[in-house]
Amino acid sequence: MQRIGVFICWCGSNIAATVDVVKVAEVMKNEPGVVFSANYQYMCSENGQQLIKQAIKEHNLTGIVVGSCSPRMHEATFRKTAEAAGLNPYMVEIANIREHCSWIHKDMDEATEKAIILVRTAIAKVKLNAPLTAGESPVVKRALVIGGGIAGIQAALDIADAGFEVDIVEKNATIGGRMAQLDKTFPTLDCSACILTPKMVDCAQHEKIDILSYSEVEDVKGFVGNFNVKIRRKARYVDETKCTGCKVCMDKCPSKKGLNAFNMNLNTRPAIHIPFAQAIPNVAVIDPEQCIKLKTGKCGICQKFCGVGAIDYEQKDTFIERQYGAIVVATGFKPIALDAFNEYGYADNKDVITSLELERLMNAAGPTNGVLLRPSDGTHPKVITFIQCVGSRDSSGCGKPYCSKICCMYTAKHAMLLREKYPDTEVHVFYIDVRTPGKNYDEFYRRAVEQYGVDYIKGMVGKVYNENGKLMVQGSNLIDNEQITIESDLVVLATAIEPEPSVRKVATLLTASIDTNNFLTESHAKLRPVESPTAGVYLAGVCQGPKDIPETVSQASACAAKVIGLLVKDKLKTNPCVAIPDEMMCNGCSQCANVCAYGAITYVDKEFRLGGGKTEVRRVASVNPAVCQGCGACTVTCPSGAMDLKGFSSKQIMSEVEAICKK
Amino acid sequence: MKDVEMKMLERAKALLESGEVARVIGWKKGDFCFDPAPASFETVEELDNFVYDYFCGANLSKYLIQMSKKEGKTAVFLKPCDTYSFNQLVKEHRIKRENVYVIAVECMAKLDIEKIKAKGISMVESVEVVGKEVKVTSAYGVETLYKPDVVLTKCATCTKTHQVKDEEIILHERPARDVDRFEEVAKLEAMTADERFAFWREQLSKCIRCNACRNVCPACSCVKCVFDNPASGIAAKANDDKFEEQLFHVIRAFHVAGRCTDCGECSRVCPQNIPLHLLNRKFIKDIDNLYGEYQAGETDEGKTPLTSYTEGDAEPNDVMNGEAK
């Protein structure tokens, strides 16, 4: 005979203000199987837990239902409570009467009625619960970092410093990411390369770090502690172990007209190239779309001049497979495409540029050797107009609804640096709001306005057009309430940033969730901001949301702390809610294995008795409980209903449905 | 068709005599000219009853689930549409491919005795097909029918070709045709939800739950069907409401979605003439629209669109809105 205890939590006023908790607890006393029902202000408190423990012992309860917040919050708490009182922790069910009920309803009668149904549903389920015991699985003590920008570099260094092996998989030929493209960094104006490249060198020299550049994650199997990752090492046509980075090949290459992506396509580079001077690894790569030898079979000059015989035109993509305990995603960002913003004339005017392009034009290693020259005619621009929020905070649907967060600060930086270096230039900035929260940030912006005389204009720009070689910026000045036109030589667009598009594939492979803007979703917006909802997957940098370098580095180190916390464990407790096949009903059709994202299902030939002394050998499914994550995909795919999930059996779910539908 | 039958008989005899196969699955003569039935022939003598004519519409592939487990090889005659079911069953590890010898045979579209009878002809004695003419000899004389009017529904829109063969007996090529198998589905889609509900409610009300559709369906080959499993909790529900019972067909269509090869056997065997194949075809059409064209049973390996995920898959809201890919 079942002896169920029901515990209704007020959650202060969170639940009690909308749900008549006393009534819910009273009604439950009459439910079949329920022998105890109580309500309490904070069930998760020591006293609340004590109430539960006491009831379990006094009333000899066989199962309990807690009507409270989401199981994501306190299921673990109440399971431990039950265990401490001698009840199997899987004999606990949570009825979510907060997120699913009190928070979303206003009418007390309605909410109370719904809470009663939700608790009844949990009672129906707990009656069919069976005691379960968690198993253990070993932890592979190696981490994978996807993306070699500052986020990935910082995470890798911290994890490696703790003594664990780390692999950085970077899709480009060098690590460094976006930060390597920046000139100076706010709010201290130190040179980006000067602070980034030592970290890149640290990575290269660290005995625990393996940099897999020009590589991409191809497939991910397994689960927390035991990921099995297939990595594609793209053919760079240069032997990484031989190339010394001498750059003779770059000088000799006859095909020099390739667009230089590192310099935002503002100049060209040879088909064989090293992306930038401080590249790590300092190894050349051949662009197969541009290489004459690879396209026509005729040329081979670089091979002839290479002193160490590093050039290999026959190189093919190769694949390696490695095991990891944890994965950090740090795939970064890119500026959005400006196709939808014709009003700024970006496509038609060479002198309308993005902020990232300006970074390269101001950088000593950039296409103009750090001298600011207009892309159209190579002259010094005298009037420069910045336009903020290009594609950010955009409600028109052309851009992004969110604030890109970094633009206010880098625009202030650009304006200040230009006024510093070229005091004869006039600098205007159109802005909607200037947002500068952060240590020393507002002071930085005020310096731009007060010390450097940058002209900040509150208002949006409607149009940029070319008139006799001048860029006419037409906008509104909301402070003076007038329409103005600024005759400019150079227009800089503070372009919104978006997650690097390859993140979608990575998210799919990792079964990590992604939001409508392609940012990876964190497990809890406030309390678990660096963890993905997928166990063992952590998020660093802009792939999770817009952020600047200090925030990115902080998040990367936080990720590393989480990864280290995982990797120091020798074993993880596995989820006992795993799939279990009924061999008598299994057809052996492989559909469950096809949908299993974890590779947990294999098949075995088993002999079955048919009666009359006859036997038959049948192919039946077998689930590895250490690998199964209990997602349930197999149970709904199985045509004969042979697959079931412990803790979430079809019977339990159907009984919940019936409890909800019952009048 | 007589020449094809002769050739098949010749091969069946040779295979049995040489001991290459232990049995041959084909069709045996019935009581009338129009009711041949699937049969297993283990000796040359048994082949006296062998027949292959315009009424041999039955799909033989499902029999191989049991037959391929037996000692010795099994030879089977498969028409083009049957080979898709065969592949699908191999893919699902239900047929042991190495134990089967597939002889691909031409089809030329099979006749539907119900449609002939519906023309007002009874006591059919023999049927002869010449081109598009069907000469039906009955106790009341000879009548000539237009063949496309009296072929099986599944044959009317068939464009299938043999997907698997160890050898073939094809003496005549079936001319290529331009047909749209989704025409009837499109008509259903054009209805309002209420009209469609009324349509299916009426059609399914004819069901007598004889289970012929399930028993003949090559995709319905579960060791234990959920409807026969008291533990599934479905059995008792059926008594609540008559229509709930008839939802059996909808559940069945869901179970075979993505695996149904559109062999049309369900509608062929239905004694109540319920157009069951339209449920399956609706799924096929939706899968084509949402995940790209897919024909179950075209190969004997790989995943089906419903049990695999690719980056190009339709988003759930596209599926909700029924938007094409």
PDB file of N, CA, C and O in Angstrom, chain A residues 504-505 508 584-591 593-596 616-619 637-641 651 654 658, chain B residues 66 69 91-94 96 221-226 229 231 237 255 259 302-304 306-309 311 315:
ATOM      1  N   ARG A 504      26.321  27.710 -34.767  1.00  0.00           N
ATOM      2  CA  ARG A 504      25.102  26.889 -34.923  1.00  0.00           C
ATOM      3  C   ARG A 504      25.455  25.415 -35.057  1.00  0.00           C
ATOM      4  O   ARG A 504      24.818  24.554 -34.471  1.00  0.00           O
ATOM      5  N   LYS A 505      26.474  25.153 -35.879  1.00  0.00           N
ATOM      6  CA  LYS A 505      26.862  23.758 -36.071  1.00  0.00           C
ATOM      7  C   LYS A 505      27.419  23.186 -34.761  1.00  0.00           C
ATOM      8  O   LYS A 505      27.088  22.072 -34.363  1.00  0.00           O
ATOM      9  N   THR A 508      24.661  22.431 -32.397  1.00  0.00           N
ATOM     10  CA  THR A 508      23.947  21.230 -32.804  1.00  0.00           C
ATOM     11  C   THR A 508      24.727  19.987 -32.375  1.00  0.00           C
ATOM     12  O   THR A 508      24.165  19.052 -31.816  1.00  0.00           O
ATOM     13  N   MET A 584      11.420  -8.803 -24.849  1.00  0.00           N
ATOM     14  CA  MET A 584      10.355  -9.634 -25.403  1.00  0.00           C
ATOM     15  C   MET A 584       9.601  -8.902 -26.513  1.00  0.00           C
ATOM     16  O   MET A 584       8.987  -9.518 -27.369  1.00  0.00           O
ATOM     17  N   MET A 585       9.629  -7.575 -26.455  1.00  0.00           N
ATOM     18  CA  MET A 585       8.880  -6.797 -27.441  1.00  0.00           C
ATOM     19  C   MET A 585       9.765  -6.148 -28.488  1.00  0.00           C
ATOM     20  O   MET A 585       9.284  -5.559 -29.449  1.00  0.00           O
ATOM     21  N   CYS A 586      11.072  -6.213 -28.304  1.00  0.00           N
ATOM     22  CA  CYS A 586      11.992  -5.504 -29.204  1.00  0.00           C
ATOM     23  C   CYS A 586      12.066  -6.190 -30.561  1.00  0.00           C
ATOM     24  O   CYS A 586      12.222  -7.402 -30.653  1.00  0.00           O
ATOM     25  N   ASN A 587      11.950  -5.396 -31.628  1.00  0.00           N
ATOM     26  CA  ASN A 587      12.044  -5.913 -32.992  1.00  0.00           C
ATOM     27  C   ASN A 587      13.481  -5.935 -33.504  1.00  0.00           C
ATOM     28  O   ASN A 587      13.756  -6.461 -34.561  1.00  0.00           O
ATOM     29  N   GLY A 588      14.365  -5.236 -32.802  1.00  0.00           N
ATOM     30  CA  GLY A 588      15.746  -5.125 -33.283  1.00  0.00           C
ATOM     31  C   GLY A 588      15.865  -4.270 -34.528  1.00  0.00           C
ATOM     32  O   GLY A 588      16.775  -4.434 -35.331  1.00  0.00           O
ATOM     33  N   CYS A 589      14.951  -3.317 -34.701  1.00  0.00           N
ATOM     34  CA  CYS A 589      14.881  -2.577 -35.968  1.00  0.00           C
ATOM     35  C   CYS A 589      15.894  -1.442 -36.060  1.00  0.00           C
ATOM     36  O   CYS A 589      16.037  -0.822 -37.104  1.00  0.00           O
ATOM     37  N   SER A 590      16.570  -1.113 -34.969  1.00  0.00           N
ATOM     38  CA  SER A 590      17.628  -0.090 -34.963  1.00  0.00           C
ATOM     39  C   SER A 590      17.144   1.348 -34.965  1.00  0.00           C
ATOM     40  O   SER A 590      17.938   2.269 -35.016  1.00  0.00           O
ATOM     41  N   GLN A 591      15.847   1.550 -34.915  1.00  0.00           N
ATOM     42  CA  GLN A 591      15.366   2.938 -34.926  1.00  0.00           C
ATOM     43  C   GLN A 591      15.830   3.689 -33.682  1.00  0.00           C
ATOM     44  O   GLN A 591      16.168   4.865 -33.753  1.00  0.00           O
ATOM     45  N   ALA A 593      18.536   3.149 -31.946  1.00  0.00           N
ATOM     46  CA  ALA A 593      19.967   3.440 -32.072  1.00  0.00           C
ATOM     47  C   ALA A 593      20.172   4.623 -33.023  1.00  0.00           C
ATOM     48  O   ALA A 593      21.069   5.435 -32.830  1.00  0.00           O
ATOM     49  N   ASN A 594      19.315   4.723 -34.040  1.00  0.00           N
ATOM     50  CA  ASN A 594      19.423   5.835 -34.996  1.00  0.00           C
ATOM     51  C   ASN A 594      19.194   7.180 -34.331  1.00  0.00           C
ATOM     52  O   ASN A 594      19.818   8.169 -34.693  1.00  0.00           O
ATOM     53  N   VAL A 595      18.264   7.241 -33.386  1.00  0.00           N
ATOM     54  CA  VAL A 595      17.964   8.541 -32.777  1.00  0.00           C
ATOM     55  C   VAL A 595      18.817   8.826 -31.537  1.00  0.00           C
ATOM     56  O   VAL A 595      18.823   9.949 -31.055  1.00  0.00           O
ATOM     57  N   CYS A 596      19.513   7.830 -31.042  1.00  0.00           N
ATOM     58  CA  CYS A 596      20.289   8.035 -29.811  1.00  0.00           C
ATOM     59  C   CYS A 596      21.472   8.960 -30.080  1.00  0.00           C
ATOM     60  O   CYS A 596      22.353   8.648 -30.871  1.00  0.00           O
ATOM     61  N   GLU A 616      14.318 -19.347 -30.682  1.00  0.00           N
ATOM     62  CA  GLU A 616      14.563 -18.462 -31.822  1.00  0.00           C
ATOM     63  C   GLU A 616      15.605 -17.430 -31.391  1.00  0.00           C
ATOM     64  O   GLU A 616      15.530 -16.904 -30.285  1.00  0.00           O
ATOM     65  N   VAL A 617      16.555 -17.160 -32.276  1.00  0.00           N
ATOM     66  CA  VAL A 617      17.552 -16.139 -31.963  1.00  0.00           C
ATOM     67  C   VAL A 617      17.066 -14.812 -32.539  1.00  0.00           C
ATOM     68  O   VAL A 617      16.723 -14.729 -33.719  1.00  0.00           O
ATOM     69  N   ARG A 618      16.969 -13.809 -31.677  1.00  0.00           N
ATOM     70  CA  ARG A 618      16.508 -12.495 -32.144  1.00  0.00           C
ATOM     71  C   ARG A 618      17.516 -11.413 -31.796  1.00  0.00           C
ATOM     72  O   ARG A 618      18.204 -11.477 -30.778  1.00  0.00           O
ATOM     73  N   ARG A 619      17.545 -10.400 -32.644  1.00  0.00           N
ATOM     74  CA  ARG A 619      18.408  -9.244 -32.437  1.00  0.00           C
ATOM     75  C   ARG A 619      17.643  -8.256 -31.559  1.00  0.00           C
ATOM     76  O   ARG A 619      16.559  -7.816 -31.923  1.00  0.00           O
ATOM     77  N   THR A 637      10.483   6.777 -30.215  1.00  0.00           N
ATOM     78  CA  THR A 637      10.739   6.306 -31.570  1.00  0.00           C
ATOM     79  C   THR A 637      10.355   4.841 -31.729  1.00  0.00           C
ATOM     80  O   THR A 637       9.923   4.429 -32.797  1.00  0.00           O
ATOM     81  N   CYS A 638      10.493   4.079 -30.672  1.00  0.00           N
ATOM     82  CA  CYS A 638      10.261   2.632 -30.749  1.00  0.00           C
ATOM     83  C   CYS A 638       8.827   2.342 -31.191  1.00  0.00           C
ATOM     84  O   CYS A 638       7.878   2.719 -30.516  1.00  0.00           O
ATOM     85  N   PRO A 639       8.647   1.674 -32.341  1.00  0.00           N
ATOM     86  CA  PRO A 639       7.290   1.454 -32.823  1.00  0.00           C
ATOM     87  C   PRO A 639       6.491   0.477 -31.967  1.00  0.00           C
ATOM     88  O   PRO A 639       5.273   0.584 -31.892  1.00  0.00           O
ATOM     89  N   SER A 640       7.174  -0.444 -31.310  1.00  0.00           N
ATOM     90  CA  SER A 640       6.411  -1.433 -30.551  1.00  0.00           C
ATOM     91  C   SER A 640       6.279  -1.042 -29.087  1.00  0.00           C
ATOM     92  O   SER A 640       5.657  -1.752 -28.314  1.00  0.00           O
ATOM     93  N   GLY A 641       6.869   0.083 -28.696  1.00  0.00           N
ATOM     94  CA  GLY A 641       6.793   0.508 -27.298  1.00  0.00           C
ATOM     95  C   GLY A 641       7.653  -0.350 -26.401  1.00  0.00           C
ATOM     96  O   GLY A 641       7.399  -0.480 -25.210  1.00  0.00           O
ATOM     97  N   LYS A 651       4.016   4.549 -18.631  1.00  0.00           N
ATOM     98  CA  LYS A 651       2.887   4.409 -17.699  1.00  0.00           C
ATOM     99  C   LYS A 651       2.785   5.612 -16.782  1.00  0.00           C
ATOM    100  O   LYS A 651       1.694   6.120 -16.522  1.00  0.00           O
ATOM    101  N   MET A 654       1.523   8.554 -18.850  1.00  0.00           N
ATOM    102  CA  MET A 654       0.094   8.419 -19.151  1.00  0.00           C
ATOM    103  C   MET A 654      -0.754   8.656 -17.896  1.00  0.00           C
ATOM    104  O   MET A 654      -1.828   9.255 -17.967  1.00  0.00           O
ATOM    105  N   GLU A 658      -3.631  11.423 -17.438  1.00  0.00           N
ATOM    106  CA  GLU A 658      -4.977  11.104 -16.950  1.00  0.00           C
ATOM    107  C   GLU A 658      -5.351  11.963 -15.749  1.00  0.00           C
ATOM    108  O   GLU A 658      -6.483  12.428 -15.645  1.00  0.00           O
TER     109      GLU A 658
ATOM    110  N   GLN B  66       9.824 -14.349 -41.541  1.00  0.00           N
ATOM    111  CA  GLN B  66       9.876 -15.699 -40.989  1.00  0.00           C
ATOM    112  C   GLN B  66      10.708 -16.628 -41.871  1.00  0.00           C
ATOM    113  O   GLN B  66      11.532 -17.397 -41.379  1.00  0.00           O
ATOM    114  N   LYS B  69      14.481 -16.834 -41.704  1.00  0.00           N
ATOM    115  CA  LYS B  69      15.060 -17.412 -40.490  1.00  0.00           C
ATOM    116  C   LYS B  69      15.218 -18.924 -40.614  1.00  0.00           C
ATOM    117  O   LYS B  69      15.883 -19.558 -39.800  1.00  0.00           O
ATOM    118  N   LYS B  91      16.742  -3.140 -43.940  1.00  0.00           N
ATOM    119  CA  LYS B  91      17.298  -2.015 -43.186  1.00  0.00           C
ATOM    120  C   LYS B  91      16.972  -2.133 -41.698  1.00  0.00           C
ATOM    121  O   LYS B  91      17.784  -1.811 -40.837  1.00  0.00           O
ATOM    122  N   GLU B  92      15.770  -2.616 -41.409  1.00  0.00           N
ATOM    123  CA  GLU B  92      15.353  -2.738 -40.013  1.00  0.00           C
ATOM    124  C   GLU B  92      15.756  -4.085 -39.410  1.00  0.00           C
ATOM    125  O   GLU B  92      15.244  -4.473 -38.362  1.00  0.00           O
ATOM    126  N   HIS B  93      16.629  -4.778 -40.105  1.00  0.00           N
ATOM    127  CA  HIS B  93      17.182  -6.048 -39.615  1.00  0.00           C
ATOM    128  C   HIS B  93      16.109  -7.109 -39.408  1.00  0.00           C
ATOM    129  O   HIS B  93      16.252  -7.994 -38.568  1.00  0.00           O
ATOM    130  N   ARG B  94      15.005  -7.005 -40.132  1.00  0.00           N
ATOM    131  CA  ARG B  94      13.947  -8.001 -39.971  1.00  0.00           C
ATOM    132  C   ARG B  94      14.118  -9.160 -40.938  1.00  0.00           C
ATOM    133  O   ARG B  94      13.707 -10.270 -40.678  1.00  0.00           O
ATOM    134  N   LYS B  96      16.815 -11.470 -43.066  1.00  0.00           N
ATOM    135  CA  LYS B  96      18.237 -11.806 -43.197  1.00  0.00           C
ATOM    136  C   LYS B  96      18.551 -11.866 -44.690  1.00  0.00           C
ATOM    137  O   LYS B  96      18.229 -12.841 -45.369  1.00  0.00           O
ATOM    138  N   SER B 221       5.436  -4.845 -38.504  1.00  0.00           N
ATOM    139  CA  SER B 221       5.974  -6.188 -38.325  1.00  0.00           C
ATOM    140  C   SER B 221       6.515  -6.382 -36.918  1.00  0.00           C
ATOM    141  O   SER B 221       7.401  -7.179 -36.693  1.00  0.00           O
ATOM    142  N   CYS B 222       5.970  -5.602 -35.981  1.00  0.00           N
ATOM    143  CA  CYS B 222       6.459  -5.711 -34.600  1.00  0.00           C
ATOM    144  C   CYS B 222       6.271  -7.127 -34.062  1.00  0.00           C
ATOM    145  O   CYS B 222       5.276  -7.780 -34.352  1.00  0.00           O
ATOM    146  N   VAL B 223       7.256  -7.548 -33.267  1.00  0.00           N
ATOM    147  CA  VAL B 223       7.163  -8.846 -32.616  1.00  0.00           C
ATOM    148  C   VAL B 223       5.882  -8.888 -31.792  1.00  0.00           C
ATOM    149  O   VAL B 223       5.159  -9.873 -31.783  1.00  0.00           O
ATOM    150  N   LYS B 224       5.622  -7.761 -31.112  1.00  0.00           N
ATOM    151  CA  LYS B 224       4.383  -7.665 -30.349  1.00  0.00           C
ATOM    152  C   LYS B 224       3.801  -6.280 -30.613  1.00  0.00           C
ATOM    153  O   LYS B 224       4.384  -5.271 -30.240  1.00  0.00           O
ATOM    154  N   CYS B 225       2.653  -6.260 -31.287  1.00  0.00           N
ATOM    155  CA  CYS B 225       2.014  -4.993 -31.631  1.00  0.00           C
ATOM    156  C   CYS B 225       1.502  -4.313 -30.367  1.00  0.00           C
ATOM    157  O   CYS B 225       0.984  -4.971 -29.462  1.00  0.00           O
ATOM    158  N   VAL B 226       1.635  -2.985 -30.302  1.00  0.00           N
ATOM    159  CA  VAL B 226       1.168  -2.271 -29.104  1.00  0.00           C
ATOM    160  C   VAL B 226      -0.315  -2.508 -28.851  1.00  0.00           C
ATOM    161  O   VAL B 226      -0.764  -2.477 -27.709  1.00  0.00           O
ATOM    162  N   ASN B 229      -0.857  -5.566 -26.803  1.00  0.00           N
ATOM    163  CA  ASN B 229      -0.081  -5.612 -25.579  1.00  0.00           C
ATOM    164  C   ASN B 229      -0.875  -4.987 -24.438  1.00  0.00           C
ATOM    165  O   ASN B 229      -1.016  -3.770 -24.374  1.00  0.00           O
ATOM    166  N   ALA B 231      -0.093  -4.356 -21.561  1.00  0.00           N
ATOM    167  CA  ALA B 231       0.712  -3.449 -20.752  1.00  0.00           C
ATOM    168  C   ALA B 231       0.785  -2.048 -21.353  1.00  0.00           C
ATOM    169  O   ALA B 231       1.163  -1.097 -20.681  1.00  0.00           O
ATOM    170  N   LYS B 237      -8.983   1.536 -23.400  1.00  0.00           N
ATOM    171  CA  LYS B 237      -9.474   2.822 -23.874  1.00  0.00           C
ATOM    172  C   LYS B 237     -10.418   2.665 -25.056  1.00  0.00           C
ATOM    173  O   LYS B 237     -11.335   3.439 -25.251  1.00  0.00           O
ATOM    174  N   HIS B 255       2.854   5.206 -36.568  1.00  0.00           N
ATOM    175  CA  HIS B 255       3.879   4.197 -36.323  1.00  0.00           C
ATOM    176  C   HIS B 255       4.693   3.877 -37.576  1.00  0.00           C
ATOM    177  O   HIS B 255       5.868   3.568 -37.479  1.00  0.00           O
ATOM    178  N   ARG B 259       8.606   5.122 -42.648  1.00  0.00           N
ATOM    179  CA  ARG B 259       9.030   3.755 -42.980  1.00  0.00           C
ATOM    180  C   ARG B 259       8.124   3.162 -44.034  1.00  0.00           C
ATOM    181  O   ARG B 259       8.474   2.181 -44.682  1.00  0.00           O
ATOM    182  N   GLY B 302      21.011   3.355 -43.942  1.00  0.00           N
ATOM    183  CA  GLY B 302      20.849   4.789 -43.701  1.00  0.00           C
ATOM    184  C   GLY B 302      19.679   5.076 -42.777  1.00  0.00           C
ATOM    185  O   GLY B 302      18.901   4.196 -42.423  1.00  0.00           O
ATOM    186  N   LYS B 303      19.586   6.370 -42.378  1.00  0.00           N
ATOM    187  CA  LYS B 303      18.535   6.766 -41.456  1.00  0.00           C
ATOM    188  C   LYS B 303      17.342   7.331 -42.225  1.00  0.00           C
ATOM    189  O   LYS B 303      17.497   7.805 -43.335  1.00  0.00           O
ATOM    190  N   THR B 304      16.195   7.315 -41.586  1.00  0.00           N
ATOM    191  CA  THR B 304      15.018   7.913 -42.217  1.00  0.00           C
ATOM    192  C   THR B 304      14.947   9.375 -41.780  1.00  0.00           C
ATOM    193  O   THR B 304      15.526   9.752 -40.763  1.00  0.00           O
ATOM    194  N   LEU B 306      12.786  10.991 -40.273  1.00  0.00           N
ATOM    195  CA  LEU B 306      12.193  11.209 -38.955  1.00  0.00           C
ATOM    196  C   LEU B 306      13.066  10.691 -37.817  1.00  0.00           C
ATOM    197  O   LEU B 306      12.818  10.980 -36.656  1.00  0.00           O
ATOM    198  N   THR B 307      14.084   9.915 -38.143  1.00  0.00           N
ATOM    199  CA  THR B 307      14.954   9.420 -37.071  1.00  0.00           C
ATOM    200  C   THR B 307      16.372   9.948 -37.234  1.00  0.00           C
ATOM    201  O   THR B 307      17.320   9.353 -36.758  1.00  0.00           O
ATOM    202  N   SER B 308      16.507  11.063 -37.961  1.00  0.00           N
ATOM    203  CA  SER B 308      17.842  11.634 -38.076  1.00  0.00           C
ATOM    204  C   SER B 308      17.723  13.136 -37.990  1.00  0.00           C
ATOM    205  O   SER B 308      16.648  13.705 -38.200  1.00  0.00           O
ATOM    206  N   TYR B 309      18.809  13.773 -37.685  1.00  0.00           N
ATOM    207  CA  TYR B 309      18.794  15.228 -37.640  1.00  0.00           C
ATOM    208  C   TYR B 309      19.894  15.750 -38.550  1.00  0.00           C
ATOM    209  O   TYR B 309      21.024  15.287 -38.489  1.00  0.00           O
ATOM    210  N   GLU B 311      21.436  19.596 -40.230  1.00  0.00           N
ATOM    211  CA  GLU B 311      21.361  21.042 -39.997  1.00  0.00           C
ATOM    212  C   GLU B 311      20.299  21.698 -40.864  1.00  0.00           C
ATOM    213  O   GLU B 311      19.730  22.710 -40.494  1.00  0.00           O
ATOM    214  N   GLU B 315      12.675  23.739 -39.119  1.00  0.00           N
ATOM    215  CA  GLU B 315      12.537  24.102 -37.714  1.00  0.00           C
ATOM    216  C   GLU B 315      11.146  23.665 -37.246  1.00  0.00           C
ATOM    217  O   GLU B 315      10.211  23.594 -38.048  1.00  0.00           O
TER     218      GLU B 315
END
